[in-house]
Structure formats: C-alpha cells, structure tokens
Short mmCIF file of C-alpha atoms in Angstrom, two decimals:
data_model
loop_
_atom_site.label_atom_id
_atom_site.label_comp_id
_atom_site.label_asym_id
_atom_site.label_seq_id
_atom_site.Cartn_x
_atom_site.Cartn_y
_atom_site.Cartn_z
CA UNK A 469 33.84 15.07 -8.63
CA UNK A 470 36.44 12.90 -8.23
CA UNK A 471 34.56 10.09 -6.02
CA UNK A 472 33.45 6.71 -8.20
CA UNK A 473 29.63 7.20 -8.75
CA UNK A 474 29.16 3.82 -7.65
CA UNK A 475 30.58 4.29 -4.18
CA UNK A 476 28.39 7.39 -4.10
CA UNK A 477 25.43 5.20 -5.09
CA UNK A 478 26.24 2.49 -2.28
CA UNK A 479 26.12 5.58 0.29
CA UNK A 480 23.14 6.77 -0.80
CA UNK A 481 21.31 3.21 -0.91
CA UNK A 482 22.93 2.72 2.81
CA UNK A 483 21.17 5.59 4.20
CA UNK A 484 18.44 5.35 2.52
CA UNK A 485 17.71 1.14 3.47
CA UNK A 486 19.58 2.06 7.07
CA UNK A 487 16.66 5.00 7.83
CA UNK A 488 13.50 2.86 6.31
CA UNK A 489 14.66 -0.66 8.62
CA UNK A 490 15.50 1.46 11.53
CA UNK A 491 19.80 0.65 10.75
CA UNK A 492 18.47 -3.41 11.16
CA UNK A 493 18.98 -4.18 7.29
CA UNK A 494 20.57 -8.02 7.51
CA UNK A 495 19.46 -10.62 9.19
CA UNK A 496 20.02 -10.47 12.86
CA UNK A 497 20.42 -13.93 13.58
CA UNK A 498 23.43 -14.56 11.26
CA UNK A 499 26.07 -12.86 12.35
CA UNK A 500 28.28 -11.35 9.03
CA UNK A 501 25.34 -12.67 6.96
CA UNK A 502 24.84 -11.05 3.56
CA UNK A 503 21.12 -9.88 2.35
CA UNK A 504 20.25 -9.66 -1.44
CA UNK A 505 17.89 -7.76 -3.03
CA UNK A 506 16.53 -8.28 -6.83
CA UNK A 507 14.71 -6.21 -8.87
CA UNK A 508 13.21 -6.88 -12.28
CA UNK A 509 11.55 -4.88 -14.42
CA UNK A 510 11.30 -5.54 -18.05
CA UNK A 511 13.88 -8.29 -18.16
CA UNK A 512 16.24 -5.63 -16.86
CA UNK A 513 17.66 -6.50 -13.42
CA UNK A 514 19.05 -4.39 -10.31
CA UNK A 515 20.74 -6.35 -7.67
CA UNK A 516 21.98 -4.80 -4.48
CA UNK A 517 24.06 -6.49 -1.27
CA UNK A 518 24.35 -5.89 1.99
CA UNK A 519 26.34 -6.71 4.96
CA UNK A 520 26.61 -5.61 8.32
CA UNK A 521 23.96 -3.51 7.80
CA UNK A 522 25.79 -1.54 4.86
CA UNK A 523 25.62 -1.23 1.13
CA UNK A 524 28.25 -3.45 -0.23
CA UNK A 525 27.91 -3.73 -3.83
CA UNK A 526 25.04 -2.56 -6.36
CA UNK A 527 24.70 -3.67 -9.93
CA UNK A 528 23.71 -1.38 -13.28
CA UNK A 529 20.63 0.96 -11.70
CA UNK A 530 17.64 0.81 -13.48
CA UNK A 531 16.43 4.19 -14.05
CA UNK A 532 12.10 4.23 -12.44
CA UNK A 533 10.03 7.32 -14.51
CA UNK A 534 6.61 6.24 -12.19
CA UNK A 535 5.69 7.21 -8.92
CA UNK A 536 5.45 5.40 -6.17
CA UNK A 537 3.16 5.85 -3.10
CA UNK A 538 3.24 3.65 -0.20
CA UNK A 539 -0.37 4.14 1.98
CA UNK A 540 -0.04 2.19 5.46
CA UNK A 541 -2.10 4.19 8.19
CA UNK A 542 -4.92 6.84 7.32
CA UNK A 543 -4.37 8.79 10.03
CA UNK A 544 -1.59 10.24 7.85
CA UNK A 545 -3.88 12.67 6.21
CA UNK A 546 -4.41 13.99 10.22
CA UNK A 547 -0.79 15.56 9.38
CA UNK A 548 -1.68 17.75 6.62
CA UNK A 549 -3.09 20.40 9.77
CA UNK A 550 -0.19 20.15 10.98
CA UNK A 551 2.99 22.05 10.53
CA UNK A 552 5.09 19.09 12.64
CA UNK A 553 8.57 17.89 11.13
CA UNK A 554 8.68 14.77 12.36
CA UNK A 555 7.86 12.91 9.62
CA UNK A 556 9.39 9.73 7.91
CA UNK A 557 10.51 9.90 5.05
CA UNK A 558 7.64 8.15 3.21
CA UNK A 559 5.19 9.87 4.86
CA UNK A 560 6.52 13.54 3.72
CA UNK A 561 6.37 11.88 0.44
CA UNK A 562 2.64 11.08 0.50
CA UNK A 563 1.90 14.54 2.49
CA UNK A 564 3.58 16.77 0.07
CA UNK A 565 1.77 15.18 -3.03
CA UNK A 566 -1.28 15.48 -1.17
CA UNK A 567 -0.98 19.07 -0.35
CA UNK A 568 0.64 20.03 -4.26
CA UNK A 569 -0.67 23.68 -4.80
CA UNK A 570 -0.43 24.18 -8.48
CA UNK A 571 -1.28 28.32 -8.18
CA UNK A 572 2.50 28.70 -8.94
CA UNK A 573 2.15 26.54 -12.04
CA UNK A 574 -1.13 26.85 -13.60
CA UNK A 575 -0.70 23.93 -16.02
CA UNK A 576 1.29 21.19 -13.60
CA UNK A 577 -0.26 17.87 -14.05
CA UNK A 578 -3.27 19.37 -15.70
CA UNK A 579 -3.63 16.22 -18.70
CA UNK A 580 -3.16 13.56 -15.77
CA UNK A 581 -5.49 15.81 -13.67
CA UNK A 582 -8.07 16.17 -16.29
CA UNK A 583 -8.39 12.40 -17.04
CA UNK A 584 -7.96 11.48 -13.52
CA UNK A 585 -11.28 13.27 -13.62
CA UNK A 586 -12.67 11.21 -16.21
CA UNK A 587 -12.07 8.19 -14.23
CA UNK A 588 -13.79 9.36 -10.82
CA UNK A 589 -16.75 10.33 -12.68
CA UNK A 590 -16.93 6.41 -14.06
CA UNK A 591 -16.62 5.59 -10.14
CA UNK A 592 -18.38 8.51 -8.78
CA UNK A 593 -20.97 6.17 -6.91
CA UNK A 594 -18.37 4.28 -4.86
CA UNK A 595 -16.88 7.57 -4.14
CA UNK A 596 -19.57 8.87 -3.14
CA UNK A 597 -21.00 6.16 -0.72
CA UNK A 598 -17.87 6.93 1.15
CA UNK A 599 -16.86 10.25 0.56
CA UNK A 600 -19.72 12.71 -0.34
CA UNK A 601 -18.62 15.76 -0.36
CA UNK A 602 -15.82 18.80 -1.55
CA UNK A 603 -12.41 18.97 -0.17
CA UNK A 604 -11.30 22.25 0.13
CA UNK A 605 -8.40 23.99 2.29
CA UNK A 606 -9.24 26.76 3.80
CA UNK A 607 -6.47 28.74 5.78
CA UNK A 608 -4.08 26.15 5.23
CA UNK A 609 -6.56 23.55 7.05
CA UNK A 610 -8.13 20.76 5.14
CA UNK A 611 -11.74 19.99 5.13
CA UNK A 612 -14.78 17.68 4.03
CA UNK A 613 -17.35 20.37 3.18
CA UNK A 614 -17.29 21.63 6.90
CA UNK A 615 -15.46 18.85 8.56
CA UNK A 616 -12.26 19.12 9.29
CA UNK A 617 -9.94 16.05 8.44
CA UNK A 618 -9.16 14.95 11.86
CA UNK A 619 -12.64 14.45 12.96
CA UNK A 620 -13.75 12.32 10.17
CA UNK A 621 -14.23 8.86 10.52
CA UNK A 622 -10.91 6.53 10.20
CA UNK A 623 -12.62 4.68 7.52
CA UNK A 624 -13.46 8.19 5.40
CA UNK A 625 -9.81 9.37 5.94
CA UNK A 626 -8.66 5.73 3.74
CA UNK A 627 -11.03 6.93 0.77
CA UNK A 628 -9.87 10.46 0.95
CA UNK A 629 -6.28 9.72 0.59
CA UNK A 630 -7.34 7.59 -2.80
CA UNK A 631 -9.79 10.42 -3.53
CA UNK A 632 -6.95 13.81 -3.61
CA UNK A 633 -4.29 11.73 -4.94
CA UNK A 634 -6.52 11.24 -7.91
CA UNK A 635 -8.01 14.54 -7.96
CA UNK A 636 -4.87 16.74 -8.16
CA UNK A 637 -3.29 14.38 -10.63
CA UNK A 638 -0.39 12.99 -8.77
CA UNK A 639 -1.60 9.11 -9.52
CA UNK A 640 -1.17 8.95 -13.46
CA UNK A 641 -0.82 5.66 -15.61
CA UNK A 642 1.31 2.88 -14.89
CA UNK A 643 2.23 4.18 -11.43
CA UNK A 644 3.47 2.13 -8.15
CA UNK A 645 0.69 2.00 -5.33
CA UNK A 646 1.62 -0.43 -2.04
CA UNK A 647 -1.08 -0.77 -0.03
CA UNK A 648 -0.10 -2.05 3.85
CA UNK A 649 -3.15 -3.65 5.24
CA UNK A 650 -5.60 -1.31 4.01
CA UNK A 651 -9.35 -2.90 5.76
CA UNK A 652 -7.51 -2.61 8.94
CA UNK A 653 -9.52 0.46 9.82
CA UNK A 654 -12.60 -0.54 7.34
CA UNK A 655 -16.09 -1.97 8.34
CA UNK A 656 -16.53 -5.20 6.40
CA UNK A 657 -19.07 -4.01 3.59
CA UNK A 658 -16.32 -0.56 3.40
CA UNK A 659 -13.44 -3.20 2.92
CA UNK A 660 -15.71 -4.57 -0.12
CA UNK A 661 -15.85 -0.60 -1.70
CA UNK A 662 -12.26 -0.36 -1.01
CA UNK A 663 -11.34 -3.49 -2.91
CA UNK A 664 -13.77 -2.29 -6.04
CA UNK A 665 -12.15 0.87 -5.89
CA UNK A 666 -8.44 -0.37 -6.09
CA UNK A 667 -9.53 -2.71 -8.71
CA UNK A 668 -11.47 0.08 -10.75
CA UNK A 669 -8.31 2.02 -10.73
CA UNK A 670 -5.81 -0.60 -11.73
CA UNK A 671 -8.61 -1.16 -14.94
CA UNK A 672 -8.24 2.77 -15.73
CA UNK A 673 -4.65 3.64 -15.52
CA UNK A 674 -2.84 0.33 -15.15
CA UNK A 675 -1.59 0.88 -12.36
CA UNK A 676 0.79 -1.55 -10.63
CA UNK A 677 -0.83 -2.44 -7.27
CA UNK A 678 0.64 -4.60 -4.01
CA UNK A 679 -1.67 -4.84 -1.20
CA UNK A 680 -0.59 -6.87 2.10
CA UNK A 681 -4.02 -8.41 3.62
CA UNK A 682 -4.91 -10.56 6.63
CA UNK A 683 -9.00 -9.76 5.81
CA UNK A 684 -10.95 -12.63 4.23
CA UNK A 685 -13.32 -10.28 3.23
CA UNK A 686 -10.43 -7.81 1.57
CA UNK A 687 -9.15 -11.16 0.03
CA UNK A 688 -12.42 -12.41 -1.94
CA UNK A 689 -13.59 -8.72 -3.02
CA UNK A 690 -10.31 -8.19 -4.73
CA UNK A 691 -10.99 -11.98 -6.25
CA UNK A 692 -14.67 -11.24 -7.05
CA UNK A 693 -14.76 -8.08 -8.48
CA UNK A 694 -11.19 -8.17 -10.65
CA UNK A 695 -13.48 -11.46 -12.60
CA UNK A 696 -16.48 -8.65 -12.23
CA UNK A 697 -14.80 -6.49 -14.13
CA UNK A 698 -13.13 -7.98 -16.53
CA UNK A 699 -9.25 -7.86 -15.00
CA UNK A 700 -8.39 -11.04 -13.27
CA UNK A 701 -6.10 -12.13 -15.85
CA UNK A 702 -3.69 -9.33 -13.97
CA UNK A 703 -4.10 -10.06 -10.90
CA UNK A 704 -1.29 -12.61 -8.64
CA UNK A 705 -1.67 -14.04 -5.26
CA UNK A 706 0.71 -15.18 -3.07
CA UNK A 707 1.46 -16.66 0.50
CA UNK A 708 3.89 -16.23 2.63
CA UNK A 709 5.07 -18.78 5.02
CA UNK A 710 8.21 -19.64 7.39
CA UNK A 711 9.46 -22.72 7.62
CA UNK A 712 11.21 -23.78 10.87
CA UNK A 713 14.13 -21.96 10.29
CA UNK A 714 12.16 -19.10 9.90
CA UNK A 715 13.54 -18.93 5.98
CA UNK A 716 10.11 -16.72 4.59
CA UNK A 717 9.11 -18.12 0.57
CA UNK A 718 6.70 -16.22 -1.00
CA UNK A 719 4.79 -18.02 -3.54
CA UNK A 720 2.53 -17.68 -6.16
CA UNK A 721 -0.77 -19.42 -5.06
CA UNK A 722 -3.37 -18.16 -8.57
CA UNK A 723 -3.95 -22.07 -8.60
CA UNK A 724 -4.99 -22.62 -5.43
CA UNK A 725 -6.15 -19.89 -3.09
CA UNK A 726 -7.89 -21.21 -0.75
CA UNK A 727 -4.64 -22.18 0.56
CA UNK A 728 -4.49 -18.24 2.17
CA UNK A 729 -8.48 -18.34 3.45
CA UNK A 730 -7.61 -21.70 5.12
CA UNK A 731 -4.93 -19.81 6.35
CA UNK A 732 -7.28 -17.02 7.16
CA UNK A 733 -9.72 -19.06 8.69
CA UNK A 734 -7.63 -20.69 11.49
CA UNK A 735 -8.68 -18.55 14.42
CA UNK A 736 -12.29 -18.98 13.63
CA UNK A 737 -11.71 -22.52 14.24
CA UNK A 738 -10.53 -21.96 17.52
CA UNK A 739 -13.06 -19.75 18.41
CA UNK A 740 -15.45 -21.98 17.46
CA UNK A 741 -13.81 -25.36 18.91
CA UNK A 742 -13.81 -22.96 22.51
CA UNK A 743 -17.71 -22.41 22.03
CA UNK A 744 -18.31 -26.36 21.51
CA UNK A 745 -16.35 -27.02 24.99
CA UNK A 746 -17.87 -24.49 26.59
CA UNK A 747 -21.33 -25.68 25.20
CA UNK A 748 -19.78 -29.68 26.72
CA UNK A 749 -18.78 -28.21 29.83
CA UNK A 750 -22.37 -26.25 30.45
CA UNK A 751 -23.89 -29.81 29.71
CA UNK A 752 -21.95 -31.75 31.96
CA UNK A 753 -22.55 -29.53 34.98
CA UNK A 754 -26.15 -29.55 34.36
#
C-alpha cells in the first residue's frame, strides 16, 4: 500500500518489455544508452525510458479500453489441441480469446457477436473460398467440419484465426490488430483474399490495422482494393530503412510508394541479371 504507484508501474513495464525482447530492451551497441518509447493517441501522450535494460521513468499512462491482438504464425491455432503451458505471453492471449466458451455467461459479447455476424455474411464469399465449412469443438478438440485443425492447410489455419475471432465476438469496433508478415504462408492469389479481407474489416468496424510485409503482391492488394472499396483515404505506408549507422527511420511514403516495390523488387533483379550471364556464358562456349 505504501509503495509509489509509479515505481510499481516501472516494475510492471520492466517485466513486461524484459519478457517480450527476451531481457535485450536497449540498444546493445551503446553501452548505458537510453531507449525511448512514445505513444500518442488522441493528442494524449505516454512516454516511457529505459536503461540498462530497465524501466527508468514513465510519464501519465494513458488508460487503452480496445483490444489488441497480435497474429504472427498460424500454426498458433495448432495449440488450441493442446493442453501445453509453454506459451508466450501473447500467444495465451490470442489462444484464450480463441477458445472463449460463453456457456457460463449466456449473454458475453453477444451485441459484438451478433454484428460481427452481420459483417461475415457481407464477406461470406471470401470466407468461403478459403474456409468452407463449420468450426466446431468437439471433446475439447477443434475442427473444420471433420478436419481437425492441425491437418489443415497452413494457408486455411491464417483465415481461421480471422474467421473465430470474428465469430465469437472478441474483434469489436475500433480494436488493435498487428499483423507480422501475414502472406508468409499464403499462395499468391490467397495473399490477394487475405488483403481484401483485412481491408473489408477495417471498412466494417474501424479497426486500427498494422501489417509488416515483404510481399509485392500483399503490398498492391492492400493498395488496390482499400481505392476498391472506398477506404484509401485511411490507409499509411511507410519504409523502413538503416542508414550506416544502422539508426532505423520509418517514414511515411503515401506519396511515393513505389519507393517500397523498388525496394521489393531488388532480388528479382539479381535473379534476372544471373539468367542474362548465364544466357552470355552458354553463348560464348558455343
């Protein structure tokens, strides 16, 4: 009772930051350095430092009523057959929304639920290109009518996440979604009813979206079909790029982004500068 609630806060943020970067928080290339971060949200601001890897001083906290869910490897649905502990702490957050049982509370997210409803029927046909079928649990295992999760398809298991996050009402309006490198496990054309997907969904609940992508593809579906339907005005790019101090900027690039497919496009050069020697070479042994 008696300790400040700030020192208590600055404990708190230090385990939290020391468990997610594996105890590396600053940077480990300058020794007694001190690493910033700033959040703003509504004009209101939350800054935090740290040094030596600890909290060292945290500004007014800004009080976040959305949820958050942070999707980086679709193999994480695998987990929900099995009763294993050893899960991080964002992925017990994603696997315990994903399994909510609402028999103990009849009427838990049932308005979100109900209009979450509303929205897959206006994307039903995506859904259903990918993911045709009911998801049921049956003995505490999850299926896709008769399938069990772990031997569908990777690509399946990245729409089904979406899907049951939707379906049991845990993604309402105006909440967080980070999306790590989502095609990564998606066939080109599925990368393209991915992106319409995520960009259907920011259009129906306003949902705050920040995808990481190295996929050309990923990159111009998001592009084409945010103008397609009518959202584009909400969408941000950026780039980011180390200098030769390795100092990272990321920067707004809505101007110009052609800067990231040129960017993008870099290792097809190379491939294709190899096939033009090779072609020379095979010409000037013949």
């Amino acid at each position: 009772i008696n300790t400040p609630y700030k020192e208590l806060m600055k404990e708190i943020i230090t385990r939290y930051f020391s468990y997610i970067f594996n105890t590396q928080i600053n940077n480990l290339y300058e020794e007694n350095s001190i690493s910033y971060l700033e959040l703003e949200i509504k004009k209101n601001k939350f800054d935090i430092k740290f040094k030596n890897d600890k909290c060292i001083d945290i500004s007014e906290q800004i009080y976040i009523n959305n949820n958050i869910y942070y999707i980086d490897n679709p193999f994480i649905i695998d987990k929900i057959n099995n009763s294993s502990n050893g899960y991080t702490l964002t992925e017990k957050k994603l696997i315990n929304t994903l399994k909510k049982d609402y028999t103990n509370n009849m009427l838990e997210n049932i308005i979100d639920s109900v209009k979450n409803k509303e929205i897959l029927n206006k994307i039903k046909k995506l859904f259903d290109d990918a993911v045709n079928g009911k998801i049921n649990s049956i003995g505490g295992f999850y299926y896709l009518d008769k399938v069990r999760f772990e031997n569908l398809s990777t690509g399946i298991k990245s729409f089904i996440i979406i899907r049951m996050l939707l379906e049991n009402g845990s993604l309402k309006e105006k909440d967080l979604l980070v999306l790590d490198e989502p095609e990564i496990h998606l066939h080109p054309e599925w990368q393209l009813l991915y992106a319409e997907t995520i960009v259907l969904l920011q259009k129906y609940l306003d949902l705050t979206i920040t995808i990481t992508t190295h996929s050309p593809y990923f990159l111009e579906a998001i592009n084409g079909y945010s103008k397609l339907h009518k959202i584009h005005n909400r969408v941000n790019f950026y780039f980011a790029e180390a200098d030769d101090n390795n100092n990272v900027t990321i920067n707004n690039v809505n101007d110009n982004i052609n800067i990231i497919f040129k960017k993008m496009a870099d290792p097809l050069k190379k491939l294709r500068n190899m096939r033009i020697e090779e072609f020379d070479n095979s010409k000037s042994e013949e």
